Coordinates of C-alpha atoms and ligand atoms in Angstrom, one line a residue:
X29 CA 147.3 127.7 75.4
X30 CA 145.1 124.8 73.6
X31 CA 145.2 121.2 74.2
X32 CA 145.9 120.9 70.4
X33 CA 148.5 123.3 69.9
X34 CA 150.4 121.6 72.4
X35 CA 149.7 118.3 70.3
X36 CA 150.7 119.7 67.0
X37 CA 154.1 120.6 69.2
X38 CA 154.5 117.0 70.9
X39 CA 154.2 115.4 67.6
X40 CA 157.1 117.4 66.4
X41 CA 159.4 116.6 70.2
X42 CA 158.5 113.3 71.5
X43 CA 159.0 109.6 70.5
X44 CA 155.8 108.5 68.5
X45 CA 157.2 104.7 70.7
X46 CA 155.4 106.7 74.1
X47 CA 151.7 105.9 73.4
X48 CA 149.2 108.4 74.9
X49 CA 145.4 107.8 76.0
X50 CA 144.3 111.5 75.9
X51 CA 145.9 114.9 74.6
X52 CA 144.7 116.5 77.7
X53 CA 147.9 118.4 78.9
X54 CA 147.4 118.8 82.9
X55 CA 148.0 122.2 84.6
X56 CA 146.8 121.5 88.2
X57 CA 145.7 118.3 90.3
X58 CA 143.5 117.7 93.2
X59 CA 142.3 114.6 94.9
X60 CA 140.4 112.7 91.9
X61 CA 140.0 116.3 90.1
X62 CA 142.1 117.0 87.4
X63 CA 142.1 120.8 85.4
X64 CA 144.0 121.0 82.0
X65 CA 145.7 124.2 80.5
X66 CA 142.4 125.3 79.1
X67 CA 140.9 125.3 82.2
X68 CA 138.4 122.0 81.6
X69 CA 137.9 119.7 84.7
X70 CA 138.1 116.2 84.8
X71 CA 137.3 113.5 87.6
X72 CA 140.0 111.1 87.4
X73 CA 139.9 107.2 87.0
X74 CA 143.0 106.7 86.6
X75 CA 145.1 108.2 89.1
X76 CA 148.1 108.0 86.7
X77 CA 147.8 104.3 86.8
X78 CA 147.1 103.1 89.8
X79 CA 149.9 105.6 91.6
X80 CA 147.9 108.1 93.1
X81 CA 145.9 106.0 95.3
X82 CA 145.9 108.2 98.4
X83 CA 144.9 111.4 95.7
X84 CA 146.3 114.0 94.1
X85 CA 148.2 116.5 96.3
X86 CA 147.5 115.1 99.2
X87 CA 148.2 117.7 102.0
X88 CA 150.5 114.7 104.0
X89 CA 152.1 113.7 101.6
X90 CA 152.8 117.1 100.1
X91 CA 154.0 118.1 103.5
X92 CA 156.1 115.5 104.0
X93 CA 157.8 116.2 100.3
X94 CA 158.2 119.7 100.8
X95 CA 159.7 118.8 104.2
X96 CA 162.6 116.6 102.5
X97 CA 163.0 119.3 99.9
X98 CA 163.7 121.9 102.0
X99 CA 167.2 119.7 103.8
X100 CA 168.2 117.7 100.9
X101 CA 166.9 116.1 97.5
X102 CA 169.7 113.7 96.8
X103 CA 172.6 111.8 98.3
X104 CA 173.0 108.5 97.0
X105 CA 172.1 106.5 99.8
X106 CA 175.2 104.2 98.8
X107 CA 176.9 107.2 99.7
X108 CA 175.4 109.4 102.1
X109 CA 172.2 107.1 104.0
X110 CA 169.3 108.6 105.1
X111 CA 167.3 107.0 108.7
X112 CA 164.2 107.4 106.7
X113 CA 164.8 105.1 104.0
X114 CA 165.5 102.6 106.7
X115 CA 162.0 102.7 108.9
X116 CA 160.7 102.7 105.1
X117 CA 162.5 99.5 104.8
X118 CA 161.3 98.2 108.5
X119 CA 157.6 99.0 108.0
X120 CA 157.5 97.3 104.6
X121 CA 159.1 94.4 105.8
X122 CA 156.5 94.2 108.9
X123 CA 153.6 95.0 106.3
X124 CA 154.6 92.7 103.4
X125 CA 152.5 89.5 103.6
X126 CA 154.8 86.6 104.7
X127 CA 155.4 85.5 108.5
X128 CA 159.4 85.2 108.3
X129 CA 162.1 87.9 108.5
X130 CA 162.6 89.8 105.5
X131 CA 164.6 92.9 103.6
X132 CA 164.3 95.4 101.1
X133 CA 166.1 96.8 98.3
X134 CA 164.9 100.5 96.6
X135 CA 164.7 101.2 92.9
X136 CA 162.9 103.8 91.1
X137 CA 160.5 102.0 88.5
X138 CA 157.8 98.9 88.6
X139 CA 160.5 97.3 85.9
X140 CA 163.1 97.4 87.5
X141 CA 161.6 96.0 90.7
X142 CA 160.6 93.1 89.0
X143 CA 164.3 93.3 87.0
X144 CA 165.9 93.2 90.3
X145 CA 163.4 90.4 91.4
X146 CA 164.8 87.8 88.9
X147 CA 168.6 89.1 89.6
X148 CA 168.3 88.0 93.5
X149 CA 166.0 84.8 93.0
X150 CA 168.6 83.8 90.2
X151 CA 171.7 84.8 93.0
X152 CA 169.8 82.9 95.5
X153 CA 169.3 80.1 93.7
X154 CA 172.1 79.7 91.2
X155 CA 169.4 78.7 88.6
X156 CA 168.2 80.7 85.6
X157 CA 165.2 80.3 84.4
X158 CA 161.8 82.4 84.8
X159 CA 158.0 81.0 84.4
X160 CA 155.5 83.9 83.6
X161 CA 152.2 84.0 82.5
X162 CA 150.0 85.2 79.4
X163 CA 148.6 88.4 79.8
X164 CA 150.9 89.8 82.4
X165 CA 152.8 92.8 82.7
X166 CA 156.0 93.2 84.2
X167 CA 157.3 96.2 82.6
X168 CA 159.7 97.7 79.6
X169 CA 163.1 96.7 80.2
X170 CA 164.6 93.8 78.5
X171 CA 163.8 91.4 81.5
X172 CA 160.3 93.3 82.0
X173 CA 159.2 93.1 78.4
X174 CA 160.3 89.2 77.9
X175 CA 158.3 88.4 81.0
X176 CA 155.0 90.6 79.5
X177 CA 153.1 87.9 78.2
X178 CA 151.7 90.4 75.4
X179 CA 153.8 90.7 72.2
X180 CA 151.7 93.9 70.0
X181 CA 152.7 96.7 71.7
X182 CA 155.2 95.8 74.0
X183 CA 157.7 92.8 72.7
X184 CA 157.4 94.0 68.3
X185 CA 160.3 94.5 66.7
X186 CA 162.0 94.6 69.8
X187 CA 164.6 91.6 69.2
X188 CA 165.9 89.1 70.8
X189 CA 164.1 88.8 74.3
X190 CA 165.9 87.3 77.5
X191 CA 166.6 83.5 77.1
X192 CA 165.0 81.3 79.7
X193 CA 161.7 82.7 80.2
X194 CA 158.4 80.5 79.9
X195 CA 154.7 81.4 79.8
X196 CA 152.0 79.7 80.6
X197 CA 148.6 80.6 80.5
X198 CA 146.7 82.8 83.3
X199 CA 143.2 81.4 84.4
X200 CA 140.1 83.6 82.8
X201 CA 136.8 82.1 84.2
X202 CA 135.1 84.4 81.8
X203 CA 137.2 82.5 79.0
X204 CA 137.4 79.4 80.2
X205 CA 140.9 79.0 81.1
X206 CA 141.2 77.3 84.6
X207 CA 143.8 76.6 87.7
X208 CA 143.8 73.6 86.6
X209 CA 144.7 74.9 82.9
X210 CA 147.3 76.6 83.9
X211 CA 149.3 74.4 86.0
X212 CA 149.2 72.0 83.3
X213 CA 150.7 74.5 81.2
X214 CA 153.7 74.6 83.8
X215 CA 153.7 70.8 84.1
X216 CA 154.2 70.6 80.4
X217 CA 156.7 72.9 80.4
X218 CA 158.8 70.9 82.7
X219 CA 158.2 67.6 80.3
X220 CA 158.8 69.4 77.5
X221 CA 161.1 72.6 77.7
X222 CA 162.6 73.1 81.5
X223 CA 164.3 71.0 84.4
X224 CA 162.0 72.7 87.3
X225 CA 165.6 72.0 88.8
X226 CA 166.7 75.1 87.0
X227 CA 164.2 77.2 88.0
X228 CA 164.3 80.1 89.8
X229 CA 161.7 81.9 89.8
X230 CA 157.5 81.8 89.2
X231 CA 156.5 85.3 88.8
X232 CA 152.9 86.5 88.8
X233 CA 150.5 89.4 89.6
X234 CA 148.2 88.4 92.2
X235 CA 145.1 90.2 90.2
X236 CA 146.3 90.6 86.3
X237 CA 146.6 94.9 85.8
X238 CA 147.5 95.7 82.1
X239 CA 146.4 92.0 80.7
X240 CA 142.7 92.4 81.8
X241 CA 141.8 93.1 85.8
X242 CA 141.4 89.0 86.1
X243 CA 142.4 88.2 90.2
X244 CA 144.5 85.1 90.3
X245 CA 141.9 82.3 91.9
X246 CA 143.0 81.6 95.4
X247 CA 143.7 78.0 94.3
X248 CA 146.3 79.1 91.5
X249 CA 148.3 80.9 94.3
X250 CA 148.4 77.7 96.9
X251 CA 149.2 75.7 94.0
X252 CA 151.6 78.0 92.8
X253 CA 153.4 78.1 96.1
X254 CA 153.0 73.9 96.4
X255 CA 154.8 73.6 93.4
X256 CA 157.8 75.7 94.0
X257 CA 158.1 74.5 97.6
X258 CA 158.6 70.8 95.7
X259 CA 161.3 71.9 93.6
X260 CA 162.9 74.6 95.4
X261 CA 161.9 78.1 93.4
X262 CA 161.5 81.3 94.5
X263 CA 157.5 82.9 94.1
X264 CA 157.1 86.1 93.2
X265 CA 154.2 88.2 93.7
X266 CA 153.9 91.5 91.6
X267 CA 152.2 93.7 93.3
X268 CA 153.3 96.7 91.2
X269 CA 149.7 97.5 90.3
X270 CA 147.6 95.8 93.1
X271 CA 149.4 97.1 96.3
X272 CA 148.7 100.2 98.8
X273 CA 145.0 99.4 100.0
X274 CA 143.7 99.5 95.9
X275 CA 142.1 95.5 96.5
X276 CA 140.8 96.3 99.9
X277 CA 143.8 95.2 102.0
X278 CA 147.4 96.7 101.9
X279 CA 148.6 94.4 99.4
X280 CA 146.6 92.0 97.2
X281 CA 148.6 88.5 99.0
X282 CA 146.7 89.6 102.3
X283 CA 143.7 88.1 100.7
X284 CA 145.4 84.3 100.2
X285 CA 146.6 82.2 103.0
X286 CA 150.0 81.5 101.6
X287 CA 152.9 84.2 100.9
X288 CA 155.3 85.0 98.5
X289 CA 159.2 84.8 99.0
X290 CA 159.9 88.2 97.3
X291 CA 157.5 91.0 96.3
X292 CA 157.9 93.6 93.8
X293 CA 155.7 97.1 94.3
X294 CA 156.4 100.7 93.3
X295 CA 152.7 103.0 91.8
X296 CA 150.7 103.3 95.1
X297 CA 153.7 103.2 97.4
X298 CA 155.0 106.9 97.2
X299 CA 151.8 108.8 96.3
X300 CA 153.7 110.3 92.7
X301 CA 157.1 110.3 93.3
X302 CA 158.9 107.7 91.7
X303 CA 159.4 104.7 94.1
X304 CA 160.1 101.0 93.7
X305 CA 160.5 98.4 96.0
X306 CA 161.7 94.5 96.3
X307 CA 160.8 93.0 99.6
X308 CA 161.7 89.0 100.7
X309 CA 162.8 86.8 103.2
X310 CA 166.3 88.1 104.9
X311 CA 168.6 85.2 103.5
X312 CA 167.4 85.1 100.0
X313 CA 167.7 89.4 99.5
X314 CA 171.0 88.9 101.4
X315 CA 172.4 86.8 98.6
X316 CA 173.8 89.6 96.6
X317 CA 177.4 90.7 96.9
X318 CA 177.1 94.5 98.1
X319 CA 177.3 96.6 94.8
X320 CA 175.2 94.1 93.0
X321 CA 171.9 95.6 93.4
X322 CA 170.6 99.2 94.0
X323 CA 171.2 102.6 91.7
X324 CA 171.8 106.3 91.9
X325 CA 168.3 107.1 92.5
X326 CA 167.0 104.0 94.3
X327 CA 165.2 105.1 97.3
X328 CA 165.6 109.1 96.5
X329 CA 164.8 110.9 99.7
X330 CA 162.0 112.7 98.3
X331 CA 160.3 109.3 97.1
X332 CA 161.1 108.1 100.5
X333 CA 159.6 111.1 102.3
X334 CA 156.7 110.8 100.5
X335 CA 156.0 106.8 100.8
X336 CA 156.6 106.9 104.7
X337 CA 153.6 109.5 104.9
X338 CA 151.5 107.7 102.5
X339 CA 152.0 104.8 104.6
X340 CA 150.7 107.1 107.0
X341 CA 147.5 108.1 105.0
X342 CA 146.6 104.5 104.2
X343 CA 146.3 103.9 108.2
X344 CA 144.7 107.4 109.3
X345 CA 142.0 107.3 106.6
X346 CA 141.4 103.7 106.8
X347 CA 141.5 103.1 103.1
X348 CA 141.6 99.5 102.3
X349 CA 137.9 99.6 103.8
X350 CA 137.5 102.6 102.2
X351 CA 138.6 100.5 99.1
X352 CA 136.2 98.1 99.5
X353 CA 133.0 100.0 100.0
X354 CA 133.9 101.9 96.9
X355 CA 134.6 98.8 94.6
X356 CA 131.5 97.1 96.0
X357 CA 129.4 100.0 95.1
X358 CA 130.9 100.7 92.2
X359 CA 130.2 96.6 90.9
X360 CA 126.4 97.2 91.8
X361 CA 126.8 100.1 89.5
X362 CA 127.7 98.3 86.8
X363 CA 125.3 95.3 87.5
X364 CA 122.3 97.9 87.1
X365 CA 123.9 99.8 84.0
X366 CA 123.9 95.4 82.8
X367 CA 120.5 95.1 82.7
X368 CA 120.2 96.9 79.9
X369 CA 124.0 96.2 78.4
X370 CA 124.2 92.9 76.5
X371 CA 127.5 94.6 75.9
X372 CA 128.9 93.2 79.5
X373 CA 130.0 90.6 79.7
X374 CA 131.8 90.2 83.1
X375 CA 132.2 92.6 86.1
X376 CA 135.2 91.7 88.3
X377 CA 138.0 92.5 90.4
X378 CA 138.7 92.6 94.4
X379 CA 138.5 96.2 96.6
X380 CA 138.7 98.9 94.0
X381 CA 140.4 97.2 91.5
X382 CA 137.4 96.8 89.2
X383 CA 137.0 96.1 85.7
X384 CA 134.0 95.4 83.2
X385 CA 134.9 93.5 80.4
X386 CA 132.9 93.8 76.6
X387 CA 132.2 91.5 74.1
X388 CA 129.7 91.5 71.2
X389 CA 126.3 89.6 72.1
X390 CA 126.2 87.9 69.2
X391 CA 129.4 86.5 68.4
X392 CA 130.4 86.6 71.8
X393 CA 133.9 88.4 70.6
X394 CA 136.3 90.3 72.4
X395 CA 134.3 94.2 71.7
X396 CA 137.8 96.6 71.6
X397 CA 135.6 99.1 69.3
X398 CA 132.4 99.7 72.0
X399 CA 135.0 99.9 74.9
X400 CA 136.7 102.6 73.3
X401 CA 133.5 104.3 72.2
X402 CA 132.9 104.5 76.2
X403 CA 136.2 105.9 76.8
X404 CA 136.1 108.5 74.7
X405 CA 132.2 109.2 75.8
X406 CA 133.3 109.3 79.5
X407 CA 136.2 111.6 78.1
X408 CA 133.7 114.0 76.8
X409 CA 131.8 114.7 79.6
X410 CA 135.2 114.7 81.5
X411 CA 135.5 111.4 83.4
X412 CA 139.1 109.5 82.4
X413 CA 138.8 106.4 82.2
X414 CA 141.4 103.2 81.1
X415 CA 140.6 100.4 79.3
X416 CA 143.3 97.2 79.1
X417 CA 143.2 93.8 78.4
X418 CA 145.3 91.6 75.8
X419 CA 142.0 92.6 73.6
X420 CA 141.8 95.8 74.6
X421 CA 138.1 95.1 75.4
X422 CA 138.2 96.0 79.2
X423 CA 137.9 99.4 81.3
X424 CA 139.7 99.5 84.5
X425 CA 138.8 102.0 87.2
X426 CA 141.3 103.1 89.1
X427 CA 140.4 106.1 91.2
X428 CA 142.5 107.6 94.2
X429 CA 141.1 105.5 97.3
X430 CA 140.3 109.4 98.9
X431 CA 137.7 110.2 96.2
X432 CA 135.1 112.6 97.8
X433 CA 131.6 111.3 98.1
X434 CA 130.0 113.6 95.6
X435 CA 133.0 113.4 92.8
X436 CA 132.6 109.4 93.2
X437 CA 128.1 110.2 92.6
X438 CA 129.0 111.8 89.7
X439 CA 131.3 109.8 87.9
X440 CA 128.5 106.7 88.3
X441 CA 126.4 109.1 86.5
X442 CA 128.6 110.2 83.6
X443 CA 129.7 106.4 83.1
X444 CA 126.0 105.1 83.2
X445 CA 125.4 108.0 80.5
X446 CA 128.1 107.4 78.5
X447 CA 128.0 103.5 78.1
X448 CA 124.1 104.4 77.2
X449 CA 125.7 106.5 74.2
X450 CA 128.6 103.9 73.3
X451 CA 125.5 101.8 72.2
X452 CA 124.0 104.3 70.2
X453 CA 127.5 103.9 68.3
Ligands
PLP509 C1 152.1 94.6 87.6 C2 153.1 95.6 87.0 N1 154.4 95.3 87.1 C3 155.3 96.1 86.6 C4 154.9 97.3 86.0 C5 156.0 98.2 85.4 O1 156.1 99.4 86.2 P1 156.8 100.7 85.6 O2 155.9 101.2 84.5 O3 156.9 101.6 86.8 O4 158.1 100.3 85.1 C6 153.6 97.6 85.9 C7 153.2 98.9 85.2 O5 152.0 99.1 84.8 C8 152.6 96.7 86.4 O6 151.3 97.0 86.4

């Protein structure tokens, strides 16, 4: 079977609305090696998106799934629970930055973690409304595409989004947009559109994933949190894309010395399987009536199975140092491959949640065309790669955390090679 035959065919079956990066149709998966049905090998940067951060397959967590599989796949754990899903709950309630008592409700998606989010800070608080910020990305639901702060592809032609959702811009250093920016943007906002007394909720992703890699500076976060304390609304961290060990600690709020009251995560947390999670303090998850929340798959035993042992995998292997090393060797990387790439124009991103941004050198614009040309480059000589940004002019890596030594070498190698032919046009 050919990669393009099986194109010609998805054409003709699927939605044209599901974008696609590659038409590389996978057959088998390994660590950070993928094969395709015509037998090519690839080293993968992507790990589906930030989910496969503990890699491919891996034996625990394939264990642990094959373990669930073989007593039951399914219950409905609002009819039949499972003691599983509840030490899944206890240890992310332990691990979750914030030093109070907290709970957890399990969905299945990164949307409707942040969907369910809004629904208990709006219970808990009685109020309504929802500040966001440009750039982010909070998923494809109705609530998860009017809190994306990017309207081409994800908000077109889509209607009517939610009602009582603000944005404000999110500090670039490389564009000049500060903290100090973009709590202005909040405070003018509550001259000019909002009561902060109706407030619920400030959401944010503690390093920016889909709108460009950019880490929220430490002093947006405190300020963040001073504000809401003052009028009495609820933070919340998304940590959909930056949690399990990918910025160097288990979640990306470790790094800051305040916490959030609720968190939404779901990618890295079950190795594959689809997972989502809301954790917060005790009395503000509690505020739901019971049947408000939850969902016939929310917390599926397999998904459950499989997070618990990649919990497991994150300690044993020590991967948020792991994490680190990588990133930081992968930033020198790209600070040699600089030197003689006027194309870069910024290298960022905590643990292994790196980006490198492009721009034209001499009109200092956004580059969307050379980023691409080093996509497809890396493609060819069978390194994936991502690129995001609300300019599309970034590449994010996002390899599993377990890459081997020698599969990491040569991906520095193919990437050096094929931003060296990206310039050749
Ligand atoms: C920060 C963040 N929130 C939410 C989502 C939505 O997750 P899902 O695609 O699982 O609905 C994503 C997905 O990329 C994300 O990066």
């Amino acid at each position: 079977m050919l990669n393009t035959d099986v194109a010609k065919r998805r054409d003709e079956a699927i939605s044209r609305g599901v974008g696609m990066q590659t038409q590389i149709y996978a057959e088998r998966a390994l660590n950070s090696e993928v094969w395709d049905i015509e037998g090519n090998r690839y080293i993968d940067f992507a790990a589906g998106i930030a989910v496969v951060n503990t890699g491919h397959c891996h034996p625990k967590v394939m264990a642990a799934v094959t373990e669930q599989m073989s007593r039951f796949t399914h219950t409905c754990h609002q009819v039949l629970p499972y003691e599983n899903y509840i030490r899944l709950a206890e240890r992310l309630n332990a691990a979750v930055p914030g030093d109070f008592k907290k709970k957890t409700i399990f969905v299945t998606t990164g949307a409707e973690a942040c969907e369910n989010a809004v629904k208990i800070a709006r219970v808990a608080t009685g109020r309504n409304a929802v500040i966001a910020f440009g750039g982010a990305f909070h998923g494809r639901t109705f609530m998860g595409m009017t809190l994306t702060g990017k309207v081409e592809p994800y908000k077109k032609g889509f209607g009517t989004m939610m009602p009582d959702v603000f944005h404000v811009p999110f500090p670039q250093d490389v564009h000049g947009i500060s903290t100090a920016d973009a709590m202005a943007g909040i405070e003018k906002l509550f001259k000019a559109d909002v009561d902060p007394a109706r407030v619920a909720a400030i959401i944010f992703e503690p390093v920016q994933g889909e709108g460009g890699f950019y880490p929220a500076p430490a002093d947006l976060v405190k300020a963040i949190r001073a504000l809401c304390d003052k009028h009495g609304i609820l933070m919340i961290a998304d940590e959909v894309q930056t949690g399990f060990a990918r910025t160097g600690t288990l979640f990306a709020m470790h790094g800051h010395d305040v916490a959030a009251d609720i968190t939404t995560m779901a990618k890295g947390l079950a190795g594959g399987l689809p997972l989502a999670a809301v954790t917060g303090r005790a009395e503000i998850m509690d505020a739901a009536n019971p049947g408000g929340l939850g969902g016939t798959y929310g917390g599926n035993p397999l998904g459950i199975a499989a997070a618990n042992a990649v919990l497991d995998v994150i300690e044993e292997e020590d991967l948020c140092a792991r994490a680190t090393e990588l990133g930081s060797r992968l930033k020198q990387k790209l600070e040699a491959i600089r030197a003689t790439t006027p194309e870069i124009c910024d290298i960022r991103g905590p643990g292994f949640m790196v980006a490198v941004e492009f721009a034209n050198p001499g009109t200092k614009e956004p580059d969307a065309g050379f980023t691409g040309r080093v996509r497809l480059e890396a493609l060819k000589r069978g390194l994936i790669l991502l690129t995001c940004g609300v300019y599309g002019n970034v590449i994010r890596f996002l390899a599993p955390i377990t890459i081997p030594e020698a599969h990491f070498a040569e991906a520095m190698g193919i990437l050096e090679e094929s931003v060296a032919a990206a310039r050749l046009g």
